[in-house]
Amino acid sequence: MKALTWQGKRDVRVEEVPDPRIEEPTDAIVKITSTAICGSDLHLYEVLGPYLKPGDVLGHEPMGIVEEVGSEVTGLKPGDRVVVPFNIACGGCWMCQRQLYAQCETTQVTGEGKGAALFGYTSLYGSVPGGQAEYLRVPQAHFGPIKVPQTGADERYLYLSDILPTAWQAVKYADTPPGGTLAVFGLGPVGQFCARVGRHLGAGRVIGLDLVPERLELARRHGIEVLDVSELPDVPGALIDLVDGRGPDAVIDAVGMEAHGSPVGKLAHAAVGLLPDTLARPMTDRAAMDRLSVLHAAVKGVRRGGTVSISGVYGGEADPMPLMEMFDRGVQLRMGQCHVRRWTDEIMPLLAGDGDPLGVEDLRTHRVPLARAPQAYEMFQKKDDGCIKVVLEP
C-alpha cells in the first residue's frame, strides 16, 4: 500500500510499504477514506526527529471502512464506517474504567515513561504505524473505533479522531462559568473548535487570539471576537483591560511548544536538532525547553482565581514558569492528552443531527490526494495559500 513516511527533518515521502494485517485477536484493518494533517504532526516534521526512524508511517486523524476484524472484535464488522481515535485504549483497565483513556495501562509505553500508545507518533508513544496511508491496522479495536453513520461527508465526523474531542476537553477543563469570558490563544484547527465549543457550552464571550489573517477571519465568521496579537505590545495587559480590568475567567492555550515570539526556546529546539539522535534523545527527554511565550501570556492574562487549560502539546522537562505569580494570583492549570472516547458520546448528536452547530464542515481549507502529502505538510507549516486544515484522500 501507499503511505506517508518520515525520512528526516522536513522530509516526508509517500512510499510503498507492506499492507497491514491482523496480528492480535483485538485488531481490525480499516481502509482509510480520509486522514487529516494535525498541528501535532508538525512537531514530528520539525523537532521530534530523534524519536523517529526513516520509514515510520505518520498520521493520527483517520477514518474509513472496516475491512477485517480479529476474532475478539464483536462490536464491528466489515463495511462499518468508523473514525479511529488517535490514542489507543483498551476500555477495561484501571485507567480506562475512570475514563482516563490517554493513560490506558494496557497500551502505556512504560519503557519511555509515557501514557497510552498513539498512532503515528514516535517511539515515545509506541512507534505504531499511523493513518496517513491507504490502510491502517487498529489495535484494541474492540473498544477504540467510533462507528458513525454511513451517510454524510467525511468531514462531518473525521475530526472525532482528535481535534474536536481535544477542543471539547480543553473547554470542559477551562470550566468557564455560565455567561463568563473564555479566551483562546491560537486559532489553528483546535483553537477554532475551542472557540466554537466554548460558545456552544455557555460562555457569554469568547475571544480568540492569533496573528494569521485567515485564522482570525475564520473565527470572526463564527461569531468569535478576535484579537491580532501582532498589533498588541502587551497581550496579557490587553486581555485584562478588555475584560473588566480583571481578565477572562478562563484561558485555553491551543498553541503549544512551537509558539512564535520565544527566541530562547526556538534556539534550544534548533540546537538539539543538530545533535546526533543518541545525544538528542536524552537532551529532549530530560533537558528540553519549550517556546513558552503563549503559555506565559495565558497565565498572566487570566483573571485571579481563573483557569488555564492547556491543549497545545508541550515536550519540555526544563521549562521555567512564573510560579510566584501563579501562586499569588491563584491560577489553576489543567492539561493533558485528550481522552477521546470520554467525550465522543456527548459530541456525536451534534454531528449526526440536523444543522452543523460546531461548524465542522467549515474548517478544512484543502483536500488533496495522499500522493501530494509532502507538499501539503510544507504548505501547512508555512501557512501558505490560506491553509488552516488539510485533509488527505488516499
Short mmCIF file of C-alpha atoms in Angstrom, two decimals:
data_model
loop_
_atom_site.label_atom_id
_atom_site.label_comp_id
_atom_site.label_asym_id
_atom_site.label_seq_id
_atom_site.Cartn_x
_atom_site.Cartn_y
_atom_site.Cartn_z
CA MET A 1 0.00 0.00 0.00
CA LYS A 2 0.98 3.66 -0.22
CA ALA A 3 1.73 5.53 2.99
CA LEU A 4 3.34 8.77 4.07
CA THR A 5 6.69 8.03 5.72
CA TRP A 6 9.08 10.14 7.76
CA GLN A 7 12.58 10.30 6.31
CA GLY A 8 14.17 13.22 8.16
CA LYS A 9 13.61 16.77 9.30
CA ARG A 10 11.11 18.41 6.91
CA ASP A 11 11.39 15.31 4.70
CA VAL A 12 8.27 13.15 4.38
CA ARG A 13 7.59 10.91 1.39
CA VAL A 14 4.80 8.72 0.04
CA GLU A 15 6.20 5.23 -0.40
CA GLU A 16 5.10 1.64 -0.89
CA VAL A 17 5.01 -0.21 2.44
CA PRO A 18 3.67 -3.66 3.40
CA ASP A 19 -0.09 -3.93 3.80
CA PRO A 20 -1.13 -4.22 7.46
CA ARG A 21 -2.59 -7.50 8.68
CA ILE A 22 -4.40 -8.82 11.73
CA GLU A 23 -1.77 -9.55 14.39
CA GLU A 24 -3.89 -9.83 17.55
CA PRO A 25 -7.48 -11.02 18.03
CA THR A 26 -8.45 -7.48 19.09
CA ASP A 27 -7.18 -5.90 15.84
CA ALA A 28 -9.11 -4.53 12.90
CA ILE A 29 -8.00 -3.42 9.44
CA VAL A 30 -9.54 -0.18 8.18
CA LYS A 31 -9.44 1.10 4.61
CA ILE A 32 -8.80 4.82 5.00
CA THR A 33 -11.11 7.23 3.20
CA SER A 34 -9.90 10.47 4.81
CA THR A 35 -6.96 11.30 7.04
CA ALA A 36 -6.01 14.75 8.24
CA ILE A 37 -2.74 16.51 8.98
CA CYS A 38 -2.66 17.70 12.59
CA GLY A 39 -0.68 20.54 14.08
CA SER A 40 0.99 17.90 16.24
CA ASP A 41 2.32 16.27 13.07
CA LEU A 42 4.38 19.42 12.51
CA HIS A 43 6.29 18.64 15.72
CA LEU A 44 7.42 15.41 14.02
CA TYR A 45 8.18 17.33 10.84
CA GLU A 46 10.36 19.79 12.75
CA VAL A 47 11.58 18.97 16.29
CA LEU A 48 10.89 15.35 17.35
CA GLY A 49 13.06 13.63 14.75
CA PRO A 50 15.30 11.92 17.36
CA TYR A 51 12.38 9.64 18.21
CA LEU A 52 11.57 8.65 14.62
CA LYS A 53 13.31 6.40 12.16
CA PRO A 54 13.21 6.56 8.36
CA GLY A 55 10.16 4.74 7.08
CA ASP A 56 7.89 5.40 10.07
CA VAL A 57 4.30 5.90 8.88
CA LEU A 58 2.75 9.13 10.14
CA GLY A 59 -0.79 10.28 10.86
CA HIS A 60 -3.27 10.04 13.72
CA GLU A 61 -6.53 11.54 12.40
CA PRO A 62 -8.02 8.79 10.19
CA MET A 63 -11.41 7.38 9.30
CA GLY A 64 -12.58 4.78 6.86
CA ILE A 65 -14.35 1.47 6.26
CA VAL A 66 -13.69 -1.70 8.25
CA GLU A 67 -12.16 -4.38 6.03
CA GLU A 68 -11.44 -7.14 8.53
CA VAL A 69 -11.72 -7.77 12.27
CA GLY A 70 -9.99 -10.11 14.70
CA SER A 71 -11.78 -12.92 16.49
CA GLU A 72 -12.34 -10.90 19.70
CA VAL A 73 -13.78 -7.82 18.00
CA THR A 74 -17.53 -8.24 18.31
CA GLY A 75 -18.75 -4.66 18.01
CA LEU A 76 -17.53 -4.10 14.45
CA LYS A 77 -17.99 -5.85 11.15
CA PRO A 78 -16.64 -5.38 7.64
CA GLY A 79 -18.39 -2.48 5.96
CA ASP A 80 -18.83 -0.40 9.10
CA ARG A 81 -17.79 3.23 8.75
CA VAL A 82 -15.55 4.28 11.63
CA VAL A 83 -13.42 7.09 12.98
CA VAL A 84 -10.24 5.97 14.73
CA PRO A 85 -9.19 7.90 17.88
CA PHE A 86 -5.56 8.94 17.94
CA ASN A 87 -4.87 7.28 21.29
CA ILE A 88 -5.10 3.51 21.63
CA ALA A 89 -7.07 2.36 24.67
CA CYS A 90 -8.40 -1.00 25.82
CA GLY A 91 -11.53 0.31 27.57
CA GLY A 92 -11.21 -2.07 30.54
CA CYS A 93 -8.06 -1.36 32.58
CA TRP A 94 -7.94 0.69 35.83
CA MET A 95 -7.33 3.93 33.94
CA CYS A 96 -9.92 3.24 31.25
CA GLN A 97 -12.56 2.43 33.89
CA ARG A 98 -12.03 6.02 35.09
CA GLN A 99 -12.29 7.34 31.52
CA LEU A 100 -8.61 8.27 31.52
CA TYR A 101 -8.15 6.67 28.14
CA ALA A 102 -4.97 8.60 27.28
CA GLN A 103 -3.35 6.78 30.21
CA CYS A 104 -4.55 3.27 29.29
CA GLU A 105 -2.45 0.78 31.24
CA THR A 106 -2.74 -1.88 28.55
CA THR A 107 -1.04 0.24 25.89
CA GLN A 108 1.09 2.53 28.10
CA VAL A 109 4.62 2.89 26.75
CA THR A 110 6.19 2.17 30.11
CA GLY A 111 9.71 1.84 28.74
CA GLU A 112 9.63 5.52 27.84
CA GLY A 113 7.61 6.60 30.88
CA LYS A 114 4.71 7.73 28.68
CA GLY A 115 0.97 7.21 28.55
CA ALA A 116 -1.18 5.29 26.09
CA ALA A 117 0.24 4.42 22.68
CA LEU A 118 -0.63 6.77 19.83
CA PHE A 119 -0.94 6.21 16.11
CA GLY A 120 1.93 7.54 14.02
CA TYR A 121 3.71 9.34 16.84
CA THR A 122 7.34 8.35 17.57
CA SER A 123 8.97 5.68 19.69
CA LEU A 124 7.93 7.64 22.79
CA TYR A 125 4.37 6.52 22.10
CA GLY A 126 4.94 3.04 20.76
CA SER A 127 6.01 3.52 17.12
CA VAL A 128 2.54 2.40 15.98
CA PRO A 129 2.16 2.89 12.20
CA GLY A 130 -0.15 5.80 11.50
CA GLY A 131 -3.16 6.54 9.39
CA GLN A 132 -1.82 8.70 6.56
CA ALA A 133 -1.97 5.60 4.44
CA GLU A 134 -4.33 3.51 2.35
CA TYR A 135 -4.93 1.00 5.16
CA LEU A 136 -4.48 1.01 8.94
CA ARG A 137 -4.14 -1.75 11.49
CA VAL A 138 -6.15 -0.70 14.56
CA PRO A 139 -5.16 -2.39 17.84
CA GLN A 140 -7.75 -2.60 20.65
CA ALA A 141 -10.47 -2.38 18.00
CA HIS A 142 -12.97 -3.99 20.38
CA PHE A 143 -13.13 -0.58 22.08
CA GLY A 144 -11.44 2.23 20.15
CA PRO A 145 -13.10 2.82 16.76
CA ILE A 146 -16.19 5.03 16.74
CA LYS A 147 -18.98 3.87 14.44
CA VAL A 148 -20.53 6.74 12.51
CA PRO A 149 -23.49 6.94 10.09
CA GLN A 150 -22.94 5.62 6.59
CA THR A 151 -24.09 8.89 5.04
CA GLY A 152 -22.68 12.40 5.21
CA ALA A 153 -19.36 13.91 4.22
CA ASP A 154 -16.26 12.53 5.93
CA GLU A 155 -15.52 15.97 7.40
CA ARG A 156 -18.78 15.72 9.34
CA TYR A 157 -17.14 13.00 11.51
CA LEU A 158 -13.39 12.93 10.76
CA TYR A 159 -12.45 15.38 13.50
CA LEU A 160 -13.74 12.98 16.18
CA SER A 161 -10.35 11.29 15.76
CA ASP A 162 -8.57 14.06 17.64
CA ILE A 163 -9.12 17.78 17.31
CA LEU A 164 -12.82 18.03 18.15
CA PRO A 165 -12.68 15.96 21.36
CA THR A 166 -9.40 17.71 22.19
CA ALA A 167 -11.17 21.07 21.94
CA TRP A 168 -14.18 19.75 23.89
CA GLN A 169 -11.91 18.55 26.71
CA ALA A 170 -9.99 21.84 26.73
CA VAL A 171 -13.25 23.77 27.16
CA LYS A 172 -14.50 21.39 29.85
CA TYR A 173 -11.19 21.72 31.70
CA ALA A 174 -11.35 25.53 31.36
CA ASP A 175 -14.60 25.46 33.33
CA THR A 176 -15.78 28.88 32.22
CA PRO A 177 -18.76 29.92 34.38
CA PRO A 178 -22.08 30.29 32.52
CA GLY A 179 -22.07 33.65 30.78
CA GLY A 180 -18.38 34.15 31.60
CA THR A 181 -15.47 35.02 29.33
CA LEU A 182 -13.19 32.49 27.65
CA ALA A 183 -10.03 33.47 25.75
CA VAL A 184 -8.43 31.07 23.27
CA PHE A 185 -4.78 31.51 22.34
CA GLY A 186 -4.17 30.09 18.87
CA LEU A 187 -6.83 29.81 16.18
CA GLY A 188 -5.50 26.80 14.35
CA PRO A 189 -7.87 23.85 13.97
CA VAL A 190 -8.05 23.01 17.69
CA GLY A 191 -8.36 26.67 18.66
CA GLN A 192 -11.15 27.22 16.14
CA PHE A 193 -13.10 24.36 17.69
CA CYS A 194 -12.29 25.53 21.25
CA ALA A 195 -13.85 28.89 20.46
CA ARG A 196 -16.96 27.35 18.88
CA VAL A 197 -17.37 24.72 21.60
CA GLY A 198 -16.90 27.41 24.25
CA ARG A 199 -19.83 29.36 22.88
CA HIS A 200 -21.92 26.21 22.49
CA LEU A 201 -21.29 25.19 26.11
CA GLY A 202 -22.35 28.52 27.54
CA ALA A 203 -19.54 31.07 27.59
CA GLY A 204 -21.06 34.52 27.21
CA ARG A 205 -17.99 35.94 25.50
CA VAL A 206 -15.25 34.16 23.57
CA ILE A 207 -12.09 35.96 22.49
CA GLY A 208 -9.73 34.33 20.00
CA LEU A 209 -6.10 35.44 19.68
CA ASP A 210 -3.82 34.79 16.71
CA LEU A 211 -1.68 36.60 14.16
CA VAL A 212 -2.63 34.79 10.94
CA PRO A 213 -5.24 36.80 9.00
CA GLU A 214 -7.06 33.76 7.58
CA ARG A 215 -7.43 32.22 11.04
CA LEU A 216 -8.73 35.45 12.51
CA GLU A 217 -11.25 35.78 9.70
CA LEU A 218 -12.49 32.19 10.07
CA ALA A 219 -13.09 32.69 13.78
CA ARG A 220 -14.82 36.01 13.15
CA ARG A 221 -17.10 34.24 10.66
CA HIS A 222 -18.31 32.04 13.50
CA GLY A 223 -19.11 34.92 15.80
CA ILE A 224 -15.88 34.93 17.78
CA GLU A 225 -14.37 38.19 18.98
CA VAL A 226 -10.76 38.26 17.73
CA LEU A 227 -7.50 39.98 18.64
CA ASP A 228 -4.49 40.19 16.34
CA VAL A 229 -1.58 39.67 18.73
CA SER A 230 0.87 41.17 16.25
CA GLU A 231 -0.78 44.51 16.98
CA LEU A 232 -0.57 44.18 20.78
CA PRO A 233 2.67 45.10 22.58
CA ASP A 234 1.32 43.66 25.85
CA VAL A 235 -1.06 40.76 25.20
CA PRO A 236 -1.86 39.86 28.85
CA GLY A 237 -2.39 43.54 29.65
CA ALA A 238 -4.70 43.94 26.68
CA LEU A 239 -6.77 40.93 27.80
CA ILE A 240 -7.06 42.26 31.34
CA ASP A 241 -8.09 45.71 30.11
CA LEU A 242 -10.59 44.20 27.69
CA VAL A 243 -12.38 42.13 30.32
CA ASP A 244 -13.42 44.41 33.18
CA GLY A 245 -9.85 45.15 34.25
CA ARG A 246 -9.67 41.60 35.61
CA GLY A 247 -9.09 39.36 32.62
CA PRO A 248 -11.09 36.42 31.29
CA ASP A 249 -12.42 33.73 33.60
CA ALA A 250 -10.58 31.06 31.66
CA VAL A 251 -7.88 30.86 29.01
CA ILE A 252 -7.08 27.98 26.66
CA ASP A 253 -3.56 27.57 25.27
CA ALA A 254 -4.19 25.85 21.93
CA VAL A 255 -0.70 26.59 20.58
CA GLY A 256 1.91 24.53 22.40
CA MET A 257 5.64 24.06 22.11
CA GLU A 258 6.36 25.95 18.89
CA ALA A 259 4.86 29.32 19.77
CA HIS A 260 6.02 32.43 17.96
CA GLY A 261 7.89 35.04 19.97
CA SER A 262 10.03 32.61 22.02
CA PRO A 263 13.61 33.11 20.76
CA VAL A 264 15.34 31.17 23.56
CA GLY A 265 13.11 28.14 23.13
CA LYS A 266 13.45 28.32 19.36
CA LEU A 267 17.25 28.40 19.68
CA ALA A 268 17.13 25.39 22.03
CA HIS A 269 14.98 23.44 19.55
CA ALA A 270 17.40 24.26 16.74
CA ALA A 271 20.48 23.33 18.79
CA VAL A 272 19.09 19.94 19.83
CA GLY A 273 18.07 19.31 16.22
CA LEU A 274 21.72 19.50 15.18
CA LEU A 275 22.82 16.74 17.57
CA PRO A 276 23.08 13.04 16.66
CA ASP A 277 19.99 11.12 17.76
CA THR A 278 21.87 9.31 20.54
CA LEU A 279 22.58 12.68 22.17
CA ALA A 280 19.40 14.45 21.12
CA ARG A 281 17.08 11.89 22.73
CA PRO A 282 18.29 12.36 26.33
CA MET A 283 18.53 16.13 25.82
CA THR A 284 14.93 16.22 24.62
CA ASP A 285 13.69 13.87 27.35
CA ARG A 286 15.43 15.46 30.35
CA ALA A 287 16.54 18.98 29.50
CA ALA A 288 14.30 20.22 26.69
CA MET A 289 12.83 23.71 26.78
CA ASP A 290 9.64 24.75 25.07
CA ARG A 291 8.78 28.06 23.45
CA LEU A 292 6.61 29.40 26.25
CA SER A 293 5.50 32.87 25.19
CA VAL A 294 1.87 31.83 24.74
CA LEU A 295 1.65 29.84 27.96
CA HIS A 296 3.19 32.70 29.93
CA ALA A 297 0.76 35.15 28.34
CA ALA A 298 -2.15 32.85 29.21
CA VAL A 299 -1.04 32.61 32.83
CA LYS A 300 -0.54 36.36 33.12
CA GLY A 301 -3.74 37.28 31.24
CA VAL A 302 -6.30 35.12 33.02
CA ARG A 303 -8.13 36.72 35.94
CA ARG A 304 -7.16 35.99 39.52
CA GLY A 305 -8.61 32.65 40.55
CA GLY A 306 -9.12 31.74 36.88
CA THR A 307 -8.21 28.60 34.99
CA VAL A 308 -5.69 27.98 32.23
CA SER A 309 -6.47 24.90 30.16
CA ILE A 310 -3.64 23.57 28.01
CA SER A 311 -4.44 21.57 24.88
CA GLY A 312 -1.34 22.53 22.88
CA VAL A 313 1.39 19.90 23.03
CA TYR A 314 4.46 20.61 25.17
CA GLY A 315 7.56 18.44 25.45
CA GLY A 316 9.95 20.27 27.75
CA GLU A 317 11.36 19.00 31.04
CA ALA A 318 13.19 22.20 32.00
CA ASP A 319 10.57 24.86 31.33
CA PRO A 320 10.68 27.96 33.55
CA MET A 321 7.28 29.07 34.83
CA PRO A 322 6.32 32.18 36.86
CA LEU A 323 5.25 30.15 39.90
CA MET A 324 5.23 33.05 42.36
CA GLU A 325 2.78 34.97 40.19
CA MET A 326 0.70 31.86 39.52
CA PHE A 327 0.51 31.10 43.24
CA ASP A 328 -0.25 34.69 44.24
CA ARG A 329 -3.00 35.01 41.66
CA GLY A 330 -4.48 31.59 42.42
CA VAL A 331 -4.26 30.39 38.82
CA GLN A 332 -5.44 26.83 38.22
CA LEU A 333 -3.91 24.67 35.47
CA ARG A 334 -5.50 21.69 33.72
CA MET A 335 -3.94 19.86 30.82
CA GLY A 336 -3.18 16.56 29.13
CA GLN A 337 -3.71 14.35 26.12
CA CYS A 338 -7.34 14.10 25.18
CA HIS A 339 -9.30 11.10 26.47
CA VAL A 340 -11.10 10.85 23.14
CA ARG A 341 -13.71 8.23 23.92
CA ARG A 342 -14.68 10.09 27.10
CA TRP A 343 -16.29 12.83 25.03
CA THR A 344 -17.48 11.29 21.78
CA ASP A 345 -20.93 10.26 23.03
CA GLU A 346 -21.57 13.90 24.03
CA ILE A 347 -20.36 15.25 20.70
CA MET A 348 -21.94 12.74 18.31
CA PRO A 349 -25.54 14.11 18.45
CA LEU A 350 -24.21 17.48 17.31
CA LEU A 351 -22.68 15.84 14.23
CA ALA A 352 -25.36 13.31 13.32
CA GLY A 353 -28.32 15.66 13.77
CA ASP A 354 -29.65 18.43 11.58
CA GLY A 355 -27.57 21.55 11.15
CA ASP A 356 -23.92 21.97 11.96
CA PRO A 357 -23.74 23.78 15.32
CA LEU A 358 -19.97 23.40 15.64
CA GLY A 359 -19.22 24.25 12.02
CA VAL A 360 -17.32 21.03 11.34
CA GLU A 361 -17.91 21.41 7.62
CA ASP A 362 -16.35 24.87 7.72
CA LEU A 363 -12.80 24.11 8.83
CA ARG A 364 -10.98 22.25 6.06
CA THR A 365 -9.27 24.58 3.62
CA HIS A 366 -7.51 21.95 1.49
CA ARG A 367 -8.36 18.39 0.45
CA VAL A 368 -5.54 16.79 -1.52
CA PRO A 369 -4.54 13.30 -2.66
CA LEU A 370 -2.24 11.34 -0.38
CA ALA A 371 0.36 11.50 -3.15
CA ARG A 372 0.67 15.25 -2.52
CA ALA A 373 1.06 14.93 1.25
CA PRO A 374 4.70 16.17 1.28
CA GLN A 375 3.66 19.42 -0.41
CA ALA A 376 0.68 19.67 1.95
CA TYR A 377 2.95 19.38 5.02
CA GLU A 378 5.12 22.19 3.74
CA MET A 379 2.09 24.33 2.94
CA PHE A 380 0.55 23.69 6.35
CA GLN A 381 3.75 24.51 8.22
CA LYS A 382 4.30 27.73 6.28
CA LYS A 383 0.58 28.61 6.40
CA ASP A 384 0.69 29.27 2.66
CA ASP A 385 -2.41 29.62 0.49
CA GLY A 386 -4.63 30.36 3.49
CA CYS A 387 -4.03 26.85 4.81
CA ILE A 388 -5.78 26.10 8.11
CA LYS A 389 -6.70 22.40 7.86
CA VAL A 390 -5.61 19.76 5.36
CA VAL A 391 -7.46 16.50 4.70
CA LEU A 392 -5.66 13.83 2.68
CA GLU A 393 -7.51 11.37 0.45
CA PRO A 394 -5.73 8.02 -0.09
#
